[in-house]
mmCIF file of C-alpha atoms in Angstrom:
data_model
loop_
_atom_site.group_PDB
_atom_site.id
_atom_site.type_symbol
_atom_site.label_atom_id
_atom_site.label_comp_id
_atom_site.label_asym_id
_atom_site.label_seq_id
_atom_site.Cartn_x
_atom_site.Cartn_y
_atom_site.Cartn_z
ATOM 1 C CA MET A 93 0.075 0.122 0.349
ATOM 2 C CA LYS A 94 2.688 2.116 0.640
ATOM 3 C CA LYS A 95 4.529 1.528 -2.358
ATOM 4 C CA GLU A 96 1.418 2.292 -4.627
ATOM 5 C CA LYS A 97 1.481 5.571 -2.559
ATOM 6 C CA LYS A 98 4.509 6.169 -3.090
ATOM 7 C CA GLU A 99 3.987 5.555 -7.011
ATOM 8 C CA LYS A 100 0.962 7.535 -6.978
ATOM 9 C CA ALA A 101 2.569 10.596 -5.570
ATOM 10 C CA GLY A 102 5.453 10.268 -7.886
ATOM 11 C CA PHE A 103 2.895 9.804 -11.407
ATOM 12 C CA LEU A 104 2.364 14.153 -10.989
ATOM 13 C CA SER A 105 5.629 14.797 -9.871
ATOM 14 C CA ALA A 106 8.504 16.890 -11.682
ATOM 15 C CA ASP A 107 10.878 13.822 -11.114
ATOM 16 C CA LYS A 108 8.841 11.741 -13.534
ATOM 17 C CA GLY A 109 8.429 12.223 -17.178
ATOM 18 C CA PHE A 110 4.893 12.274 -17.506
ATOM 19 C CA GLY A 111 4.638 14.582 -14.307
ATOM 20 C CA HIS A 112 7.197 16.807 -15.783
ATOM 21 C CA ALA A 113 5.306 17.531 -19.041
ATOM 22 C CA PHE A 114 2.180 18.026 -16.499
ATOM 23 C CA GLU A 115 3.366 20.614 -14.872
ATOM 24 C CA LYS A 116 5.136 22.352 -17.949
ATOM 25 C CA LEU A 117 1.304 21.917 -19.990
ATOM 26 C CA VAL A 118 -0.823 23.012 -17.132
ATOM 27 C CA PHE A 119 -1.090 26.491 -16.869
ATOM 28 C CA PRO A 120 -1.343 26.886 -20.961
ATOM 29 C CA LEU A 121 -3.513 24.271 -21.327
ATOM 30 C CA GLY A 122 -5.780 26.213 -18.826
ATOM 31 C CA LEU A 123 -5.307 29.366 -20.400
ATOM 32 C CA CYS A 124 -6.454 27.637 -23.714
ATOM 33 C CA ILE A 125 -9.584 26.314 -22.165
ATOM 34 C CA ILE A 126 -10.191 29.586 -20.859
ATOM 35 C CA TYR A 127 -9.567 31.208 -24.408
ATOM 36 C CA ILE A 128 -11.421 28.306 -26.540
ATOM 37 C CA PHE A 129 -15.008 28.912 -23.903
ATOM 38 C CA PHE A 130 -14.670 32.472 -24.418
ATOM 39 C CA ASP A 131 -14.226 32.795 -27.969
ATOM 40 C CA LEU A 132 -17.354 30.030 -28.547
ATOM 41 C CA LEU A 133 -18.982 32.212 -25.804
ATOM 42 C CA LEU A 134 -18.655 35.422 -28.422
ATOM 43 C CA GLY A 135 -19.378 33.593 -31.720
ATOM 44 C CA GLY A 136 -16.157 32.427 -32.311
ATOM 45 C CA GLY A 137 -15.111 36.283 -33.420
ATOM 46 C CA VAL A 138 -11.287 35.960 -32.113
ATOM 47 C CA LEU A 139 -10.389 32.330 -32.982
ATOM 48 C CA VAL A 140 -12.155 32.094 -36.838
ATOM 49 C CA GLN A 141 -11.765 35.495 -37.817
ATOM 50 C CA LYS A 142 -8.368 35.638 -39.273
ATOM 51 C CA ASN A 143 -8.003 40.143 -39.148
ATOM 52 C CA ALA A 144 -9.058 39.732 -35.471
ATOM 53 C CA PHE A 145 -6.950 36.889 -34.280
ATOM 54 C CA LEU A 146 -3.651 39.268 -36.211
ATOM 55 C CA THR A 147 -4.875 41.972 -33.975
ATOM 56 C CA LEU A 148 -5.420 40.565 -30.978
ATOM 57 C CA ILE A 149 -1.800 39.539 -31.697
ATOM 58 C CA SER A 150 -0.093 43.383 -32.546
ATOM 59 C CA HIS A 151 -1.822 44.101 -28.734
ATOM 60 C CA THR A 152 -0.109 40.688 -27.138
ATOM 61 C CA VAL A 153 3.199 41.590 -29.036
ATOM 62 C CA MET A 154 3.591 45.514 -27.351
ATOM 63 C CA GLN A 155 2.720 44.256 -23.966
ATOM 64 C CA ALA A 156 4.886 40.874 -24.460
ATOM 65 C CA TYR A 157 8.357 43.360 -25.377
ATOM 66 C CA ILE A 158 7.031 45.777 -22.211
ATOM 67 C CA ALA A 159 6.932 42.794 -19.731
ATOM 68 C CA TRP A 160 10.179 41.505 -21.154
ATOM 69 C CA GLY A 161 11.493 44.795 -20.004
ATOM 70 C CA LEU A 162 10.072 44.528 -16.245
ATOM 71 C CA ILE A 163 11.580 41.212 -15.906
ATOM 72 C CA PHE A 164 15.136 42.782 -15.886
ATOM 73 C CA ILE A 165 13.874 46.355 -15.154
ATOM 74 C CA PHE A 166 12.339 45.434 -11.623
ATOM 75 C CA SER A 167 15.485 43.107 -10.952
ATOM 76 C CA GLY A 168 16.124 45.637 -8.270
ATOM 77 C CA GLY A 169 12.274 46.560 -7.135
ATOM 78 C CA PRO A 170 9.302 47.994 -8.830
ATOM 79 C CA ASP A 171 10.953 50.710 -11.198
ATOM 80 C CA PHE A 172 8.175 52.758 -12.989
ATOM 81 C CA SER A 173 10.039 55.383 -14.721
ATOM 82 C CA ILE A 174 10.551 53.037 -17.518
ATOM 83 C CA ALA A 175 6.741 53.906 -18.040
ATOM 84 C CA GLY A 176 7.941 57.905 -18.491
ATOM 85 C CA ALA A 177 10.751 56.861 -20.275
ATOM 86 C CA MET A 178 9.037 54.595 -22.709
ATOM 87 C CA VAL A 179 6.637 57.526 -23.685
ATOM 88 C CA LEU A 180 9.893 60.056 -24.049
ATOM 89 C CA ALA A 181 11.534 57.529 -26.680
ATOM 90 C CA ALA A 182 7.995 56.797 -28.171
ATOM 91 C CA ASN A 183 7.930 60.617 -29.115
ATOM 92 C CA VAL A 184 11.571 61.139 -29.829
ATOM 93 C CA GLY A 185 10.932 58.105 -32.546
ATOM 94 C CA ALA A 186 8.143 59.414 -34.203
ATOM 95 C CA VAL A 187 10.168 62.853 -34.439
ATOM 96 C CA ALA A 188 13.106 60.652 -36.233
ATOM 97 C CA VAL A 189 10.087 59.739 -38.217
ATOM 98 C CA THR A 190 8.002 62.574 -39.463
ATOM 99 C CA ASP A 191 10.937 65.665 -39.208
ATOM 100 C CA TRP A 192 13.848 64.124 -39.974
ATOM 101 C CA ASN A 193 12.842 61.607 -42.707
ATOM 102 C CA LEU A 194 14.529 58.226 -41.121
ATOM 103 C CA GLY A 195 11.924 56.006 -41.662
ATOM 104 C CA TYR A 196 12.480 52.497 -39.640
ATOM 105 C CA PHE A 197 15.764 53.295 -38.718
ATOM 106 C CA GLY A 198 15.509 56.504 -37.075
ATOM 107 C CA LEU A 199 12.452 54.704 -35.254
ATOM 108 C CA PHE A 200 14.005 52.014 -33.660
ATOM 109 C CA PHE A 201 16.845 54.075 -33.272
ATOM 110 C CA PHE A 202 15.756 56.770 -31.181
ATOM 111 C CA CYS A 203 13.000 54.747 -29.071
ATOM 112 C CA ILE A 204 15.631 52.070 -28.058
ATOM 113 C CA SER A 205 18.839 54.761 -27.110
ATOM 114 C CA VAL A 206 16.317 57.171 -25.596
ATOM 115 C CA THR A 207 14.601 54.038 -23.249
ATOM 116 C CA VAL A 208 18.160 53.230 -22.382
ATOM 117 C CA VAL A 209 19.870 56.299 -21.590
ATOM 118 C CA LEU A 210 16.758 57.405 -19.663
ATOM 119 C CA GLN A 211 16.582 54.037 -17.894
ATOM 120 C CA LEU A 212 20.462 54.420 -16.764
ATOM 121 C CA ILE A 213 19.916 57.317 -15.543
ATOM 122 C CA SER A 214 16.898 56.352 -13.490
ATOM 123 C CA THR A 215 19.141 52.996 -11.889
ATOM 124 C CA ALA A 216 22.192 55.511 -11.262
ATOM 125 C CA VAL A 217 19.968 58.113 -9.108
ATOM 126 C CA ARG A 218 18.832 54.932 -7.301
ATOM 127 C CA ILE A 219 22.308 53.048 -6.704
ATOM 128 C CA HIS A 220 23.991 56.431 -6.281
ATOM 129 C CA PHE A 221 22.035 57.408 -3.565
ATOM 130 C CA LYS A 222 20.589 54.309 -1.790
ATOM 131 C CA LEU A 223 16.846 54.900 -2.304
ATOM 132 C CA PRO A 224 14.363 52.804 -2.153
ATOM 133 C CA THR A 225 13.186 51.466 -5.726
ATOM 134 C CA TRP A 226 9.540 53.189 -6.071
ATOM 135 C CA VAL A 227 11.102 56.366 -4.328
ATOM 136 C CA SER A 228 13.761 56.651 -7.280
ATOM 137 C CA GLY A 229 11.395 55.173 -9.948
ATOM 138 C CA LEU A 230 8.670 57.632 -9.208
ATOM 139 C CA ALA A 231 10.718 60.571 -8.565
ATOM 140 C CA MET A 232 12.005 60.318 -12.047
ATOM 141 C CA LEU A 233 8.752 59.674 -13.717
ATOM 142 C CA MET A 234 7.733 62.889 -12.369
ATOM 143 C CA ILE A 235 10.592 64.276 -13.746
ATOM 144 C CA TYR A 236 10.658 62.328 -17.299
ATOM 145 C CA GLU A 237 6.782 63.525 -16.862
ATOM 146 C CA ALA A 238 7.969 67.342 -16.830
ATOM 147 C CA ILE A 239 9.802 67.323 -20.348
ATOM 148 C CA GLY A 240 6.897 65.407 -21.539
ATOM 149 C CA ALA A 241 4.438 68.493 -20.599
ATOM 150 C CA VAL A 242 6.891 70.766 -21.729
ATOM 151 C CA TYR A 243 7.319 69.262 -25.194
ATOM 152 C CA THR A 244 3.478 68.695 -25.249
ATOM 153 C CA SER A 245 3.218 72.672 -24.524
ATOM 154 C CA SER A 246 6.001 73.757 -26.880
ATOM 155 C CA ARG A 247 3.775 71.950 -30.086
ATOM 156 C CA SER A 248 0.265 73.437 -28.705
ATOM 157 C CA ALA A 249 2.082 76.778 -28.825
ATOM 158 C CA ARG A 250 3.199 76.316 -31.850
ATOM 159 C CA GLY A 251 -0.904 75.227 -32.779
ATOM 160 C CA LEU A 252 0.929 71.928 -33.381
ATOM 161 C CA THR A 253 -0.604 68.458 -31.858
ATOM 162 C CA THR A 254 1.118 65.441 -30.226
ATOM 163 C CA ILE A 255 3.465 64.095 -33.121
ATOM 164 C CA THR A 256 1.605 61.037 -35.152
ATOM 165 C CA LEU A 257 2.912 59.370 -38.245
ATOM 166 C CA GLY A 258 1.198 59.633 -41.047
ATOM 167 C CA ALA A 259 -0.722 56.487 -43.023
ATOM 168 C CA ASP A 260 2.444 56.234 -44.701
ATOM 169 C CA GLN A 261 5.150 56.533 -42.577
ATOM 170 C CA CYS A 262 6.339 53.708 -40.663
ATOM 171 C CA ARG A 263 3.130 51.996 -39.990
ATOM 172 C CA ALA A 264 3.469 48.437 -40.845
ATOM 173 C CA LEU A 265 4.495 46.955 -37.799
ATOM 174 C CA GLY A 266 1.445 45.976 -36.628
ATOM 175 C CA ARG A 267 0.003 44.404 -39.570
ATOM 176 C CA GLY A 268 0.543 41.328 -41.064
ATOM 177 C CA ALA A 269 3.126 38.389 -40.398
ATOM 178 C CA TRP A 270 4.694 41.545 -38.043
ATOM 179 C CA PRO A 271 3.631 40.869 -35.033
ATOM 180 C CA ALA A 272 3.968 37.307 -35.304
ATOM 181 C CA ILE A 273 7.502 37.341 -35.957
ATOM 182 C CA PHE A 274 8.558 39.753 -33.223
ATOM 183 C CA LEU A 275 6.630 37.493 -31.064
ATOM 184 C CA ILE A 276 8.455 34.831 -31.655
ATOM 185 C CA ALA A 277 11.877 36.327 -32.383
ATOM 186 C CA GLY A 278 11.271 37.947 -28.681
ATOM 187 C CA THR A 279 10.664 35.185 -27.183
ATOM 188 C CA VAL A 280 13.147 33.099 -28.418
ATOM 189 C CA ILE A 281 16.356 35.741 -27.557
ATOM 190 C CA MET A 282 14.809 36.869 -24.092
ATOM 191 C CA HIS A 283 14.588 32.998 -23.350
ATOM 192 C CA PHE A 284 18.215 32.314 -23.994
ATOM 193 C CA ILE A 285 19.565 35.515 -22.309
ATOM 194 C CA PHE A 286 17.430 35.159 -19.222
ATOM 195 C CA SER A 287 18.399 31.251 -19.159
ATOM 196 C CA HIS A 288 21.413 30.200 -21.049
ATOM 197 C CA THR A 289 24.044 33.424 -20.014
ATOM 198 C CA LYS A 290 25.803 34.465 -17.345
ATOM 199 C CA ILE A 291 24.484 37.876 -17.747
ATOM 200 C CA GLY A 292 20.561 36.282 -16.755
ATOM 201 C CA LEU A 293 22.145 34.147 -13.980
ATOM 202 C CA ASN A 294 24.567 37.138 -12.627
ATOM 203 C CA TYR A 295 20.668 39.211 -13.026
ATOM 204 C CA ARG A 296 18.878 36.914 -11.143
ATOM 205 C CA ALA A 297 21.498 36.160 -8.313
ATOM 206 C CA ALA A 298 21.961 39.795 -7.545
ATOM 207 C CA SER A 299 17.583 40.378 -7.502
ATOM 208 C CA VAL A 300 17.287 37.925 -4.691
ATOM 209 C CA ASN A 301 19.972 38.665 -2.443
ATOM 210 C CA ALA A 302 22.774 41.460 -3.596
ATOM 211 C CA THR A 303 25.114 40.372 -0.186
ATOM 212 C CA VAL A 304 24.898 36.984 -1.242
ATOM 213 C CA ALA A 305 25.943 37.945 -4.624
ATOM 214 C CA GLY A 306 28.653 40.005 -3.724
ATOM 215 C CA TYR A 307 30.097 36.427 -1.771
ATOM 216 C CA MET A 308 29.642 34.789 -5.348
ATOM 217 C CA GLY A 309 31.761 36.773 -6.927
ATOM 218 C CA ILE A 310 29.555 38.600 -8.955
ATOM 219 C CA ASN A 311 29.045 42.686 -8.824
ATOM 220 C CA SER A 312 25.461 43.538 -7.998
ATOM 221 C CA LYS A 313 26.190 47.339 -9.041
ATOM 222 C CA LYS A 314 27.157 45.959 -12.833
ATOM 223 C CA ALA A 315 24.268 43.077 -13.110
ATOM 224 C CA GLN A 316 21.794 45.641 -12.147
ATOM 225 C CA PHE A 317 23.037 48.221 -15.090
ATOM 226 C CA LEU A 318 23.127 45.779 -17.272
ATOM 227 C CA ALA A 319 19.425 44.774 -16.301
ATOM 228 C CA ALA A 320 18.407 47.978 -17.193
ATOM 229 C CA VAL A 321 20.139 47.940 -20.451
ATOM 230 C CA ILE A 322 18.477 44.786 -21.813
ATOM 231 C CA GLY A 323 15.449 45.780 -20.425
ATOM 232 C CA ALA A 324 15.204 48.769 -21.941
ATOM 233 C CA VAL A 325 16.188 47.741 -25.195
ATOM 234 C CA SER A 326 12.992 45.511 -24.483
ATOM 235 C CA VAL A 327 10.721 48.749 -23.870
ATOM 236 C CA GLY A 328 12.449 50.662 -26.533
ATOM 237 C CA ILE A 329 11.127 48.314 -29.224
ATOM 238 C CA ALA A 330 8.342 47.947 -27.361
ATOM 239 C CA ALA A 331 7.515 52.016 -27.768
ATOM 240 C CA ALA A 332 8.802 51.264 -31.188
ATOM 241 C CA LEU A 333 5.730 48.493 -32.501
ATOM 242 C CA THR A 334 3.865 51.513 -29.997
ATOM 243 C CA ILE A 335 3.741 54.090 -32.143
ATOM 244 C CA SER A 336 3.871 52.127 -35.460
ATOM 245 C CA THR A 337 0.765 50.279 -34.298
ATOM 246 C CA ASN A 338 -1.051 53.085 -32.916
ATOM 247 C CA SER A 339 0.825 56.314 -35.174
ATOM 248 C CA LYS A 340 0.955 58.100 -31.634
ATOM 249 C CA LEU A 341 1.350 58.188 -27.875
ATOM 250 C CA ASN A 342 0.289 61.037 -26.105
ATOM 251 C CA ALA A 343 2.573 62.664 -23.328
ATOM 252 C CA PHE A 344 1.151 62.279 -19.596
ATOM 253 C CA THR A 345 1.469 63.979 -15.906
ATOM 254 C CA GLY A 346 0.402 63.239 -12.643
ATOM 255 C CA LEU A 347 1.504 60.209 -12.636
ATOM 256 C CA GLY A 348 -0.337 59.139 -15.878
ATOM 257 C CA SER A 349 2.347 57.265 -17.644
ATOM 258 C CA ILE A 350 2.022 54.377 -15.738
ATOM 259 C CA SER A 351 -1.208 53.258 -17.656
ATOM 260 C CA VAL A 352 0.744 53.024 -20.062
ATOM 261 C CA ILE A 353 2.398 49.948 -18.881
ATOM 262 C CA GLY A 354 -0.850 48.760 -16.792
ATOM 263 C CA LYS A 355 -1.706 45.828 -18.858
ATOM 264 C CA ALA A 356 1.829 44.931 -19.173
ATOM 265 C CA LEU A 357 2.613 44.591 -15.479
ATOM 266 C CA ALA A 358 -0.786 42.058 -15.093
ATOM 267 C CA THR A 359 1.306 40.315 -17.840
ATOM 268 C CA TRP A 360 4.346 40.434 -15.747
ATOM 269 C CA LEU A 361 2.278 39.023 -12.647
ATOM 270 C CA LEU A 362 0.791 36.593 -14.108
ATOM 271 C CA ALA A 363 4.065 35.204 -15.685
ATOM 272 C CA GLY A 364 5.108 35.287 -11.884
ATOM 273 C CA ALA A 365 2.384 32.758 -11.445
ATOM 274 C CA MET A 366 4.077 29.956 -13.816
ATOM 275 C CA GLU A 367 7.457 30.455 -13.957
ATOM 276 C CA LYS A 368 8.169 27.771 -11.490
ATOM 277 C CA ARG A 369 6.559 25.731 -14.119
ATOM 278 C CA LEU A 370 7.857 27.623 -17.110
ATOM 279 C CA SER A 371 10.860 30.274 -18.069
ATOM 280 C CA LYS A 372 9.853 33.369 -17.523
ATOM 281 C CA PRO A 373 9.970 34.784 -20.931
ATOM 282 C CA VAL A 374 7.943 31.857 -22.285
ATOM 283 C CA CYS A 375 4.965 32.361 -19.460
ATOM 284 C CA ILE A 376 5.344 36.563 -20.606
ATOM 285 C CA LEU A 377 4.336 35.275 -24.338
ATOM 286 C CA LEU A 378 0.935 33.122 -22.544
ATOM 287 C CA GLY A 379 0.335 35.708 -19.987
ATOM 288 C CA ALA A 380 0.508 38.819 -22.596
ATOM 289 C CA PHE A 381 -1.194 36.621 -25.430
ATOM 290 C CA PHE A 382 -3.808 35.659 -22.373
ATOM 291 C CA THR A 383 -4.447 39.506 -20.708
ATOM 292 C CA ALA A 384 -4.380 40.882 -24.067
ATOM 293 C CA PHE A 385 -7.677 38.547 -25.093
ATOM 294 C CA LEU A 386 -9.541 39.121 -21.918
ATOM 295 C CA PHE A 387 -9.483 43.153 -22.940
ATOM 296 C CA ASN A 388 -10.948 42.039 -26.546
ATOM 297 C CA VAL A 389 -13.108 40.431 -24.757
ATOM 298 C CA MET A 390 -14.075 43.377 -22.603
ATOM 299 C CA THR A 391 -14.159 44.998 -25.948
ATOM 300 C CA ARG A 392 -16.691 42.724 -27.349
ATOM 301 C CA LEU A 393 -18.607 43.142 -24.027
ATOM 302 C CA ASN A 394 -19.078 46.807 -24.242
ATOM 303 C CA VAL A 395 -17.129 47.748 -21.369
ATOM 304 C CA PRO A 396 -15.896 50.827 -21.367
ATOM 305 C CA SER A 397 -12.341 51.140 -21.683
ATOM 306 C CA GLY A 398 -11.642 54.577 -20.060
ATOM 307 C CA THR A 399 -13.814 53.123 -16.806
ATOM 308 C CA TRP A 400 -14.179 48.712 -16.155
ATOM 309 C CA GLN A 401 -11.718 47.572 -18.142
ATOM 310 C CA ASP A 402 -9.493 49.852 -15.829
ATOM 311 C CA VAL A 403 -10.856 48.941 -12.910
ATOM 312 C CA ALA A 404 -10.743 45.096 -14.247
ATOM 313 C CA ASN A 405 -6.938 45.838 -15.334
ATOM 314 C CA ALA A 406 -6.709 46.539 -11.597
ATOM 315 C CA GLY A 407 -8.172 43.522 -10.151
ATOM 316 C CA PHE A 408 -6.042 41.446 -12.196
ATOM 317 C CA ILE A 409 -3.149 43.079 -11.204
ATOM 318 C CA LEU A 410 -4.157 41.977 -7.544
ATOM 319 C CA VAL A 411 -5.382 38.368 -8.107
ATOM 320 C CA PHE A 412 -2.224 37.355 -10.536
ATOM 321 C CA GLY A 413 -0.383 39.694 -7.914
ATOM 322 C CA ALA A 414 -1.611 37.248 -5.115
ATOM 323 C CA LEU A 415 -0.829 34.088 -7.253
ATOM 324 C CA SER A 416 2.755 35.449 -8.103
ATOM 325 C CA PHE A 417 3.589 35.675 -4.719
ATOM 326 C CA ALA A 418 1.477 32.792 -3.036
ATOM 327 C CA GLY A 419 3.827 31.098 -0.002
ATOM 328 C CA THR A 420 6.354 33.759 0.312
ATOM 329 C CA LYS A 421 6.851 33.715 3.785
ATOM 330 C CA GLU A 422 8.547 37.019 4.031
ATOM 331 C CA VAL A 423 7.683 40.632 3.534
ATOM 332 C CA VAL A 424 6.931 41.244 -0.421
ATOM 333 C CA LYS A 425 9.257 44.392 -1.131
#
């Protein structure tokens, strides 16, 4: 009898082949079941119709790149300055296309470069002054938003609106196969960096316990700066994809830029609930698709996007956060 119990325990254990596969597939399968259920409930409008499905993928890829960036940028804690950096970078990239005629090269170069520079500044301020991440992050976010407000005011004074891409100006990245290409490439690259490079290993060690990482010979400050660069590159790509898909990204004040990464934050937390079974970048891919699908469902159910969808997003963050930190005994920072 004892032997039988032992065998049953091993059936779903990660030590056995089937149990290991089950552990990895339980969340993806669960998400697929929920997806198919809602899709059938709504008449198959997302799963069956090609254009609707491609639109869903284009929304997924933007949130996935932001969430991949959060994996690394949040290594020292929640640094929300990245939201302000993304907004500024997106607008500089748009200027490079419309005013400087630099095309896709200018869009990606300036979106990525500006995001990296601003995130390095935020990280340097936090480390140099030894501030809690949420304190330095919110302070730098307000500074970046102030810069964006000055930019908006200067354009308004000249009778101009927020810089907007024309219909024939770098608008193809949100259409056709491009979102899927970016999604597949991003998943492969981020999984490799996160799981199979020294940078990923050092980042994870430093983010868990910088003191212990130091005993292991890991330079914690260097690891955090490298993580900031990798994360900022990912968010910079998200900024370029957002501008190409939506044509513009308005500047915010009063910490409103956080709304830009709100869905990605829910994705990041959902990935945290799955990462014990799958690579976190892969979890981000699944979570981004699931989050985009939920908002697509709410839109089709005529849930107001400016109010109740925001309430739903806050609910997702609370639920996914609880799942992500379930079983954590120490205080969650």
